[in-house]
PDB file of C-alpha atoms in Angstrom:
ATOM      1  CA  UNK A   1       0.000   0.000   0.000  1.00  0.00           C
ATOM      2  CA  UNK A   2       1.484   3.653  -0.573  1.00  0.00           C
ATOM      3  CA  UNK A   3       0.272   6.752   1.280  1.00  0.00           C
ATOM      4  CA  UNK A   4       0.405  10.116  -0.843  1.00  0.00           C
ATOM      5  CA  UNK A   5      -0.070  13.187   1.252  1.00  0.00           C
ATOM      6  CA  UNK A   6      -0.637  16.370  -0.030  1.00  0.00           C
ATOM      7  CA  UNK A   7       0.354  20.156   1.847  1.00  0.00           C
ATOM      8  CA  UNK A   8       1.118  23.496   0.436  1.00  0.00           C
ATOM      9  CA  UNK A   9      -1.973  24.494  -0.806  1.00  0.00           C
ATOM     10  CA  UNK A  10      -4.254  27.441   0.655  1.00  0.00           C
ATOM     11  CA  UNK A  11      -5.445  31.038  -0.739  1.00  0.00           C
ATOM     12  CA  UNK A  12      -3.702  33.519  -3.041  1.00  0.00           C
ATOM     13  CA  UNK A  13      -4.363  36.464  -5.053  1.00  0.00           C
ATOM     14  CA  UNK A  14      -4.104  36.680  -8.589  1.00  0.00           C
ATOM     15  CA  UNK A  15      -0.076  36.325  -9.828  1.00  0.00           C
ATOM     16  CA  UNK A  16       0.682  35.083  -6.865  1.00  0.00           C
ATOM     17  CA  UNK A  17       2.828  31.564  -6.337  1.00  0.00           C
ATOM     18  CA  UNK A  18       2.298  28.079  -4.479  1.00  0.00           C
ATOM     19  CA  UNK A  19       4.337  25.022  -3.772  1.00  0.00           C
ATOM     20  CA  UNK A  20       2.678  21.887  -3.499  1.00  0.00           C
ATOM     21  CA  UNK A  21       4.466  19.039  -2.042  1.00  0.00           C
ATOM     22  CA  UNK A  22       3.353  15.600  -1.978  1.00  0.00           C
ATOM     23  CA  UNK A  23       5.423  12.894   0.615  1.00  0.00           C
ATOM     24  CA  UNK A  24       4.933   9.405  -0.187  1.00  0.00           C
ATOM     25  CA  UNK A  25       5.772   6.001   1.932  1.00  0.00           C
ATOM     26  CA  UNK A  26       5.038   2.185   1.353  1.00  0.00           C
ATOM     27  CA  UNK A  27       6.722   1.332  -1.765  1.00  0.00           C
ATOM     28  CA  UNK A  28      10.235   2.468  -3.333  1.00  0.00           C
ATOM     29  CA  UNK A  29       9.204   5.724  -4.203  1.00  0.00           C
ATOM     30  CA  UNK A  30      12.017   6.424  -6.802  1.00  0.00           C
ATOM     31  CA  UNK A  31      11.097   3.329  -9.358  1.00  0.00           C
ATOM     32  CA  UNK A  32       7.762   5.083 -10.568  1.00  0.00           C
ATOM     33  CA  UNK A  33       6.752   8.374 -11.728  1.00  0.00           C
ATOM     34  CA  UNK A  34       4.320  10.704 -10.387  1.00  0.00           C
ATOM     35  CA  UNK A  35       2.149  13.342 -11.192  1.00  0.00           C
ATOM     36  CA  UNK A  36      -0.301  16.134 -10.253  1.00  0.00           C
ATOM     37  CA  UNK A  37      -4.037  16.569 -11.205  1.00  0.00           C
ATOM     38  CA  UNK A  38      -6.451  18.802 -10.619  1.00  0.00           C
ATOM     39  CA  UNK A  39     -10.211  19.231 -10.336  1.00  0.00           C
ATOM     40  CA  UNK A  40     -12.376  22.538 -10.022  1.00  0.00           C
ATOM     41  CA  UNK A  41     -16.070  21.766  -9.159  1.00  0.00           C
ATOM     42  CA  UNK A  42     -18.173  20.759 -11.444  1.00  0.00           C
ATOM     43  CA  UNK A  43     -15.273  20.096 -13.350  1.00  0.00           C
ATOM     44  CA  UNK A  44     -13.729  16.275 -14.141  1.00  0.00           C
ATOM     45  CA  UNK A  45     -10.511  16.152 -12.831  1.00  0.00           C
ATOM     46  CA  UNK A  46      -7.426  16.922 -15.488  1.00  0.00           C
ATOM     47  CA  UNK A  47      -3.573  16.659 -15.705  1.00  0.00           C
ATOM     48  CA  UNK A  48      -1.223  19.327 -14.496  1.00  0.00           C
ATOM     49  CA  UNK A  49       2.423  18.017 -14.976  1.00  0.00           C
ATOM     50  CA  UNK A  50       3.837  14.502 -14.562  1.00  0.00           C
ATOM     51  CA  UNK A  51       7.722  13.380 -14.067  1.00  0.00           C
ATOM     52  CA  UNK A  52       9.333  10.324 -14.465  1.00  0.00           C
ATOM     53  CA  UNK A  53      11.007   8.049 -11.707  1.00  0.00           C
ATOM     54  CA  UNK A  54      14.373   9.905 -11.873  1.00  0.00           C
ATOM     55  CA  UNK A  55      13.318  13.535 -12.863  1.00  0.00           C
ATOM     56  CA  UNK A  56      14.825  13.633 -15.995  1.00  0.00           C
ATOM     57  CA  UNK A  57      11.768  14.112 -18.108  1.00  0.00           C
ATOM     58  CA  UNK A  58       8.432  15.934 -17.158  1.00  0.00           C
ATOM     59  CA  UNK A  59       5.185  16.581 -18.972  1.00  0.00           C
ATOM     60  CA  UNK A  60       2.654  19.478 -18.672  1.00  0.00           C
ATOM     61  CA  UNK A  61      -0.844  20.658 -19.696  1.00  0.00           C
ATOM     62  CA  UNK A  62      -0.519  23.568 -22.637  1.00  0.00           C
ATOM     63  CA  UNK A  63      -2.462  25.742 -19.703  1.00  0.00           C
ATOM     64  CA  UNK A  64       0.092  25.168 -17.143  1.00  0.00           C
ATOM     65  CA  UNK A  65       3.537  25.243 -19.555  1.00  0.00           C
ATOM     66  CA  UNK A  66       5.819  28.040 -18.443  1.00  0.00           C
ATOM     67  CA  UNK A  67       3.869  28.433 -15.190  1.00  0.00           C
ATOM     68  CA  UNK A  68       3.874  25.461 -13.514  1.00  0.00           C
ATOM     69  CA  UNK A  69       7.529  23.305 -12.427  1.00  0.00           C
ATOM     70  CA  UNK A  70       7.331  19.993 -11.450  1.00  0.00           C
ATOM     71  CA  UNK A  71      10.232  18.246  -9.274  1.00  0.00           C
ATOM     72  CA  UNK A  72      11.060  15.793  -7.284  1.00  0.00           C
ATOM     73  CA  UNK A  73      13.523  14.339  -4.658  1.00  0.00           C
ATOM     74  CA  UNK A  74      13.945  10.782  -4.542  1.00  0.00           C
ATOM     75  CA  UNK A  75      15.718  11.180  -1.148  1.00  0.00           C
ATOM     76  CA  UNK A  76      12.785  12.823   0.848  1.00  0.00           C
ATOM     77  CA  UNK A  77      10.479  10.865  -1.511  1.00  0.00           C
ATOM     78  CA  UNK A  78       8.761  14.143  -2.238  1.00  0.00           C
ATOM     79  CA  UNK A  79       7.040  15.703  -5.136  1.00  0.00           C
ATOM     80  CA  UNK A  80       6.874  19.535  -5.739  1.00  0.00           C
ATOM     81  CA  UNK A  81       4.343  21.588  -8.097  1.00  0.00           C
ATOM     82  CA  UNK A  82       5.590  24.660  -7.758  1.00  0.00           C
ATOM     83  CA  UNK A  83       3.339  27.217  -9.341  1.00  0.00           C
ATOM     84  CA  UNK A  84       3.403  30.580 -10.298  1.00  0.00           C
ATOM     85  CA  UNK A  85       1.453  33.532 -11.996  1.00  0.00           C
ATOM     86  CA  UNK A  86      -1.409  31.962 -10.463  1.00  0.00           C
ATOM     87  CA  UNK A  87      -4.930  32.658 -12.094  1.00  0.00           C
ATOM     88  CA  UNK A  88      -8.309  32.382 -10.842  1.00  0.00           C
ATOM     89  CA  UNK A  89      -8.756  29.535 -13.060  1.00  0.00           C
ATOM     90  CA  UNK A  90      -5.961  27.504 -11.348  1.00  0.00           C
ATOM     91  CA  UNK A  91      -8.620  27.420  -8.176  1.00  0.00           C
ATOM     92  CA  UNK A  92      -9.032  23.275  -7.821  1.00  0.00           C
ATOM     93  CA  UNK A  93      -8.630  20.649  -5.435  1.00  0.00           C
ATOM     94  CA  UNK A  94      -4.998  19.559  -6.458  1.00  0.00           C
ATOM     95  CA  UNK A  95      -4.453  15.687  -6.098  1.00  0.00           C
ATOM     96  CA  UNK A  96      -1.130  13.795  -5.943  1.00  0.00           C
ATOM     97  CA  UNK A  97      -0.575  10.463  -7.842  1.00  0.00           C
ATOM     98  CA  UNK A  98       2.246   7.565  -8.157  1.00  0.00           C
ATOM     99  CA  UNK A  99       2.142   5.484 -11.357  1.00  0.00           C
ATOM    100  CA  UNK A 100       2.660   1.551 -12.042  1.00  0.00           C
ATOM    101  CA  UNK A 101       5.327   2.875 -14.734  1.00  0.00           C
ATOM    102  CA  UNK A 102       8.714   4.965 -14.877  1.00  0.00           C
ATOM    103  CA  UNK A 103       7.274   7.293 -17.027  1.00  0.00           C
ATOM    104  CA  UNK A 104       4.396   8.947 -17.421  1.00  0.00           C
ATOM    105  CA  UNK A 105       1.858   7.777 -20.407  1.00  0.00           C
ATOM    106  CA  UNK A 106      -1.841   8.509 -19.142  1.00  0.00           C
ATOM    107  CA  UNK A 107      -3.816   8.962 -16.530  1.00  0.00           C
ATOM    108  CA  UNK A 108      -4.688   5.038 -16.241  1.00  0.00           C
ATOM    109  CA  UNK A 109      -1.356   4.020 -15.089  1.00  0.00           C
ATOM    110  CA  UNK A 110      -1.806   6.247 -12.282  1.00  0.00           C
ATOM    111  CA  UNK A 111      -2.454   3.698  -9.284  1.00  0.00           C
ATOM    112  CA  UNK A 112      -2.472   5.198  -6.288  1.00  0.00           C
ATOM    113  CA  UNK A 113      -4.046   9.430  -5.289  1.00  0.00           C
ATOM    114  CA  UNK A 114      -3.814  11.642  -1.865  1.00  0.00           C
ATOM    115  CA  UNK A 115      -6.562  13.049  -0.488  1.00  0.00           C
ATOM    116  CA  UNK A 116      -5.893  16.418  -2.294  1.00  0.00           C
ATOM    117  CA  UNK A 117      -5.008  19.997  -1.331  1.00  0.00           C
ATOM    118  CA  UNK A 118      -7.211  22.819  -2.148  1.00  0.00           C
ATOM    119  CA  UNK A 119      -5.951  25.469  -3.714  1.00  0.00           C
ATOM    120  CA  UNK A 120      -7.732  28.925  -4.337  1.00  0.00           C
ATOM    121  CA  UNK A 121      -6.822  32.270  -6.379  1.00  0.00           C
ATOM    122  CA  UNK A 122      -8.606  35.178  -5.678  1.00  0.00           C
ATOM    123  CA  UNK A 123      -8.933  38.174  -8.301  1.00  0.00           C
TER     124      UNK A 123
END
């Protein structure tokens, strides 16, 4: 079983910046990638960024390219989303995720999610 939890998140205004962080424990954290997703109500939830088990490739959504960095460090076994120029349209419940793979191909490889971390921008 592996435990993802989530922290960072909270309210900011407009062009302001957060860092998620995500710890994991159970399994050999460095062997898979992980990712971030996100999901504003009434919304489904969507991808934000994704790296791979030894940080040397990461993937983003076209909305969150240049804004978002994604990072990790396989000794704290710790994912970061750091994100700035936030918008109002950023405002979601930002969820955590490990993967069965190495890389990152799709959301269906994704195996195990935190709880999430709300995250709001005001205007």
């Amino acid at each position: 079983q592996v435990q993802l939890v989530e922290s960072g998140g909270g309210l900011v205004q407009a062009g302001g910046s957060l860092r998620l962080s995500c710890a994991a424990s159970g399994r050999t954290f460095s062997n898979y990638a992980m990712g971030w997703f996100r999901q504003a109500p009434g919304k489904e939830r969507e991808f934000v960024a994704a790296i791979n088990w030894s940080g040397t490739s990461t993937d983003y959504a076209v909305s969150d390219k240049g804004r978002f960095t994604i990072s990790r460090d396989n000794t704290k076994n710790t994912v970061y989303l750091q994100m700035n120029s936030l918008k109002p349209e950023d405002t979601a419940v930002y969820y955590c995720a490990a993967s069965k793979r190495t890389y990152y191909d799709n959301v269906g490889d994704m195996v195990y999610w935190g709880q999430g971390t709300q995250v709001t921008v005001s205007s």
